[in-house]
mmCIF file of C-alpha atoms in Angstrom:
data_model
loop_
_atom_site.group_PDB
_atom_site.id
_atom_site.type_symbol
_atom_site.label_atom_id
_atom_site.label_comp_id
_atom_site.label_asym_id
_atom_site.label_seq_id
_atom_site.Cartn_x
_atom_site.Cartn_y
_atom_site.Cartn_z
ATOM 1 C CA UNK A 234 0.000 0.000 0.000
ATOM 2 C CA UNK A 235 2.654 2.265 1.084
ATOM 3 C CA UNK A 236 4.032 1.930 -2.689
ATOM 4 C CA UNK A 237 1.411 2.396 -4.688
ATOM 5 C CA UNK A 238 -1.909 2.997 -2.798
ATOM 6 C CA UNK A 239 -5.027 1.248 -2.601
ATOM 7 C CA UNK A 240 -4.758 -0.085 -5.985
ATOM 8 C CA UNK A 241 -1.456 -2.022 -5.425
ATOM 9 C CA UNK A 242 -2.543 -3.578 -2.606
ATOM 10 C CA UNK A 243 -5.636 -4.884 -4.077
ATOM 11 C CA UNK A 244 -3.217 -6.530 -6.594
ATOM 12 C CA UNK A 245 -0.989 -7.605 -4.078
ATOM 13 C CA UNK A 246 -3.574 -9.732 -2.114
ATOM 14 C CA UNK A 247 -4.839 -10.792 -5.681
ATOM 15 C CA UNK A 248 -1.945 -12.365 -6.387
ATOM 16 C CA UNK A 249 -0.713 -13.421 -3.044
ATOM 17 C CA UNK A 250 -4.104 -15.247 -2.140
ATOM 18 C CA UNK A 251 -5.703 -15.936 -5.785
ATOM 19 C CA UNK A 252 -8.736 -14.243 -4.682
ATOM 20 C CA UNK A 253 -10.861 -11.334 -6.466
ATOM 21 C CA UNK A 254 -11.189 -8.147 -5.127
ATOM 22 C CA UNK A 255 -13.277 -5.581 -6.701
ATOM 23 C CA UNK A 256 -13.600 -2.549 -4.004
ATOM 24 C CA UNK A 257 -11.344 -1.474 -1.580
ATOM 25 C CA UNK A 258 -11.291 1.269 1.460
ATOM 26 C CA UNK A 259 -8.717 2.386 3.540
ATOM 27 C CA UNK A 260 -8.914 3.913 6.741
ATOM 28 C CA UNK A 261 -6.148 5.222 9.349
ATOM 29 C CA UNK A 262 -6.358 5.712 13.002
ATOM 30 C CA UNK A 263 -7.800 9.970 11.951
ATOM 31 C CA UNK A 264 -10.432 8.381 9.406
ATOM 32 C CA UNK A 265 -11.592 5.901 12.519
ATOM 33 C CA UNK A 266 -11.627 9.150 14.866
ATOM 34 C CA UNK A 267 -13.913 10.917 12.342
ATOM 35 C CA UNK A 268 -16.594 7.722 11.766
ATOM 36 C CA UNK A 269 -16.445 6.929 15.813
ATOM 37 C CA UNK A 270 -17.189 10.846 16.035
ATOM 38 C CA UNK A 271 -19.685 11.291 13.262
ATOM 39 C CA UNK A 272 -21.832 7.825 15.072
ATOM 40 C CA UNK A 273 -21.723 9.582 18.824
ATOM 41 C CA UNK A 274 -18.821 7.153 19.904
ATOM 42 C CA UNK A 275 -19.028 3.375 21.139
ATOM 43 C CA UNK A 276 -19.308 1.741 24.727
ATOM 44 C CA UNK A 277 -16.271 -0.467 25.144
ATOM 45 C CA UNK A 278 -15.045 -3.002 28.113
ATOM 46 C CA UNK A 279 -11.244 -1.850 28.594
ATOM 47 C CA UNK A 280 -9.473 -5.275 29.811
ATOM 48 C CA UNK A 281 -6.725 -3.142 31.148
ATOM 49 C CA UNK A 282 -5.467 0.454 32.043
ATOM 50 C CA UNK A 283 -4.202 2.409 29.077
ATOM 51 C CA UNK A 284 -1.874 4.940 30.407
ATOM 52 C CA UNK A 285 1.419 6.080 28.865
ATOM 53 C CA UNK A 286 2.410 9.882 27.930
ATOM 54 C CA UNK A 287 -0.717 10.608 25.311
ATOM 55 C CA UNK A 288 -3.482 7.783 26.520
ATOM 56 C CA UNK A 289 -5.183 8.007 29.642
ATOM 57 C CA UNK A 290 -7.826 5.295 29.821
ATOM 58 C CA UNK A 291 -8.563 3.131 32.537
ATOM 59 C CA UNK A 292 -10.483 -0.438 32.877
ATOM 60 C CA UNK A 293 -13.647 -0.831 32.308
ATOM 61 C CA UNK A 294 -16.832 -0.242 30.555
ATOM 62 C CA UNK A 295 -15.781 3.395 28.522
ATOM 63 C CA UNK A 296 -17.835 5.519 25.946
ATOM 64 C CA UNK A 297 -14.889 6.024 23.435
ATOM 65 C CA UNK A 298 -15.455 9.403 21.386
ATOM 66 C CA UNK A 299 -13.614 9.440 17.720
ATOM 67 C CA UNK A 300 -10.231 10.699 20.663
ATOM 68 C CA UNK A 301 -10.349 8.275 23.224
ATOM 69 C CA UNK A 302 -11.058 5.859 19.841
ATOM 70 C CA UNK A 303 -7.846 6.236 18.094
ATOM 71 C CA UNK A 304 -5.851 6.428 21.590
ATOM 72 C CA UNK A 305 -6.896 3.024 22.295
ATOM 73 C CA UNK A 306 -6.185 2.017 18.877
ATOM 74 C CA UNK A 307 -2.744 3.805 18.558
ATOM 75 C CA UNK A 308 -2.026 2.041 22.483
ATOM 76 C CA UNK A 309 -2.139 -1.173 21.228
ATOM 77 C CA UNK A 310 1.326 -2.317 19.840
ATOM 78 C CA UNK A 311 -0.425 -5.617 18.530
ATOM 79 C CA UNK A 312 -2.746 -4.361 16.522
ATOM 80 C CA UNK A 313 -5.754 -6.475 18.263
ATOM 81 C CA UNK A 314 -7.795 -3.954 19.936
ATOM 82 C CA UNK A 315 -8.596 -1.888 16.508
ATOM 83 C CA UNK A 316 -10.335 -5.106 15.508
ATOM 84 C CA UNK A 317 -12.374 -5.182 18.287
ATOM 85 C CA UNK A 318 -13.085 -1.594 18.695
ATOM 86 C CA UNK A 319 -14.061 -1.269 15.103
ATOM 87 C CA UNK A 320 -16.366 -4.468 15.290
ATOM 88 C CA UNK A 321 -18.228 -2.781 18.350
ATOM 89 C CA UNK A 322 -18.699 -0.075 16.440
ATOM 90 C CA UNK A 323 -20.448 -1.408 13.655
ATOM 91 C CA UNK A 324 -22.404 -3.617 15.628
ATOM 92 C CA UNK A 325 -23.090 -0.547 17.924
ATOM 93 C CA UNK A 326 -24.036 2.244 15.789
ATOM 94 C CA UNK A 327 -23.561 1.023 11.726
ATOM 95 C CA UNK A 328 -26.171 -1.240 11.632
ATOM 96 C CA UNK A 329 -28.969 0.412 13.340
ATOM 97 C CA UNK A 330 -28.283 3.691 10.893
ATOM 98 C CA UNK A 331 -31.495 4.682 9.067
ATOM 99 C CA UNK A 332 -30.935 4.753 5.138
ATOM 100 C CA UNK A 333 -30.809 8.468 5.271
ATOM 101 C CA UNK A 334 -28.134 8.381 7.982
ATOM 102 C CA UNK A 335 -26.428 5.498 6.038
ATOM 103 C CA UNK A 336 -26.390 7.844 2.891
ATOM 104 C CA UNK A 337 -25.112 10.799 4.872
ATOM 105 C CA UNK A 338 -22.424 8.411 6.882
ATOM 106 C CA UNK A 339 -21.673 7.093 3.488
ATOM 107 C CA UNK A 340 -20.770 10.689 1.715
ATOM 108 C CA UNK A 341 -18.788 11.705 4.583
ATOM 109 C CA UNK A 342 -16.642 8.413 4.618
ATOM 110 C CA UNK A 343 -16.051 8.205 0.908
ATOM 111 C CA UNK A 344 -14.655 11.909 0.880
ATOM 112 C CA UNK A 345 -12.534 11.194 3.601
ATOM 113 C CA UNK A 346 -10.770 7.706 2.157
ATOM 114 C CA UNK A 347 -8.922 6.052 0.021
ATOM 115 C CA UNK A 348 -11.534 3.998 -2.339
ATOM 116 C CA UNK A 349 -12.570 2.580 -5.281
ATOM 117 C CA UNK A 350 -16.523 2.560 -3.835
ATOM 118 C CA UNK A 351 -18.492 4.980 -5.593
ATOM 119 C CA UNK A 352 -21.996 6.173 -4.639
ATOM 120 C CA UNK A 353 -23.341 3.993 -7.820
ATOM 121 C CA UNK A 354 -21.621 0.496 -5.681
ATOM 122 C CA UNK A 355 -23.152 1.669 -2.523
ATOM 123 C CA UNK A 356 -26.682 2.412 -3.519
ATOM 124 C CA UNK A 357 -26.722 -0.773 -5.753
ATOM 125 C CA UNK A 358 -26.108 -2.883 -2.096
ATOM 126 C CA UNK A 359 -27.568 -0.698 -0.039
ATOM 127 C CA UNK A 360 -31.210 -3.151 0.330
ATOM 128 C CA UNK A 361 -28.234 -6.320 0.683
ATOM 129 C CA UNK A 362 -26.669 -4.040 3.401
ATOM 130 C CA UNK A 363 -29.935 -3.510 5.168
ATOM 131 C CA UNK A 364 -30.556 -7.701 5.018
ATOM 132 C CA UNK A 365 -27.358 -7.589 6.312
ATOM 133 C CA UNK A 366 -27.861 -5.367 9.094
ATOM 134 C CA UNK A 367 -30.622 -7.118 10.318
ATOM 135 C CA UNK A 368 -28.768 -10.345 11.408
ATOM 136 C CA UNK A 369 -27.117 -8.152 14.104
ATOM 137 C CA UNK A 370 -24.681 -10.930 15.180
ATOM 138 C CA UNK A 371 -22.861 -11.512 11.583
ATOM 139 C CA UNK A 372 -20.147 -8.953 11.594
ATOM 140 C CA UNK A 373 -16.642 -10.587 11.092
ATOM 141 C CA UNK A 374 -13.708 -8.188 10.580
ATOM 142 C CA UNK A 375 -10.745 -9.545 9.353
ATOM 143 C CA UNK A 376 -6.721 -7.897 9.163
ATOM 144 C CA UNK A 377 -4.498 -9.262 6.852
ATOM 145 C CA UNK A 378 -0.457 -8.885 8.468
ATOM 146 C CA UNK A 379 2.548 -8.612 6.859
ATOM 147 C CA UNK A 380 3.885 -6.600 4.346
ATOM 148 C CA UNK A 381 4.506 -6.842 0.771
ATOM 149 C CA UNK A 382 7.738 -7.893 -0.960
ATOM 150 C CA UNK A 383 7.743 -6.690 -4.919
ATOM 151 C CA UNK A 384 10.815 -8.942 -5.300
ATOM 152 C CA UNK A 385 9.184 -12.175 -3.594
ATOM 153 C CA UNK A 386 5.368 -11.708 -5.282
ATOM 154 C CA UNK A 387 3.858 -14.720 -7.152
#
C-alpha cells in the first residue's frame, strides 16, 4: 500500500491469495476518529489500564469518542484492539443507521478515504446491506499482516 496505494494492494492480495477483489477502502487511526465521532462514539469493556504519555484510559466499561477511539487504537502495539473496537462499532451504531443516515455516513466516509466505492456500488447494495444489518450478530472483521515484498510476489 505504502508503494502504490489502494490499488497495489488490491493486486498484491490478488496475487498473493488468488482471490478477487473488486472494491477497496482504507482507513487510518484519523479516518476511525472521524466515523467513531460522526456515530456519537461506542461503549467499550477496557481489559486493562491504558496509560502512557498521550493515553489516559482506565479499565472498564468506557464511551470512546472518535479521541479516546484512536488512543486506544494507537495504544495497542499488537494491533488487536482496533479489531475489536471497530467491530463494536459497527455492531453498535452502523447497523442500526437509518438509510438516510447510512447515505449521509456514506458521503462523509467516501470523501474522507482512500476507495474505489463509488456512490453507484453503494446504492446498488444498499437493500443487501440492510438484510445484512438485520442479522445483528454476523459482523466478522478480518486484518491481513505482513507486508509486501515486490521482489518475492507470485
Amino acid at each position: 500500500y505504502q508503494q502504490g496505494g489502494g490499488i497495489s494492494a488490491v493486486r498484491a492480495v490478488r496475487q498473493a491469495l488468488r482471490v478477487s477483489v473488486d472494491r477497496y477502502a482504507v482507513f487510518d487511526e484519523d479516518d476511525l476518529l472521524v466515523l467513531a465521532d460522526t456515530l456519537g462514539g461506542v461503549e467499550y469493556q477496557l481489559e486493562q489500564d491504558m496509560v502512557n504519555s498521550q493515553t489516559s484510559l482506565r479499565q472498564g466499561l468506557q464511551t470512546l469518542d472518535g479521541a479516546r477511539f484512536r488512543d486506544a487504537i494507537l495504544f495497542d502495539e499488537n494491533f488487536e484492539l482496533d479489531l475489536s473496537l471497530t467491530k463494536a462499532l459497527i455492531e453498535q451504531k452502523i447497523i442500526f443507521l437509518t438509510a438516510e443516515a447510512a447515505d449521509a455516513l456514506f458521503e462523509k466516509m467516501t470523501g474522507l478515504l482512500d476507495t474505489n466505492l463509488s456512490y453507484y456500488d453503494y446504492a446498488g447494495r444498499k437493500d443487501a446491506l440492510q438484510a445484512w444489518a438485520a442479522k445483528k450478530d454476523n459482523v466478522q472483521i478480518f486484518s491481513l499482516s505482513g507486508a509486501y515484498d515486490p521482489d518475492n510476489s507470485l
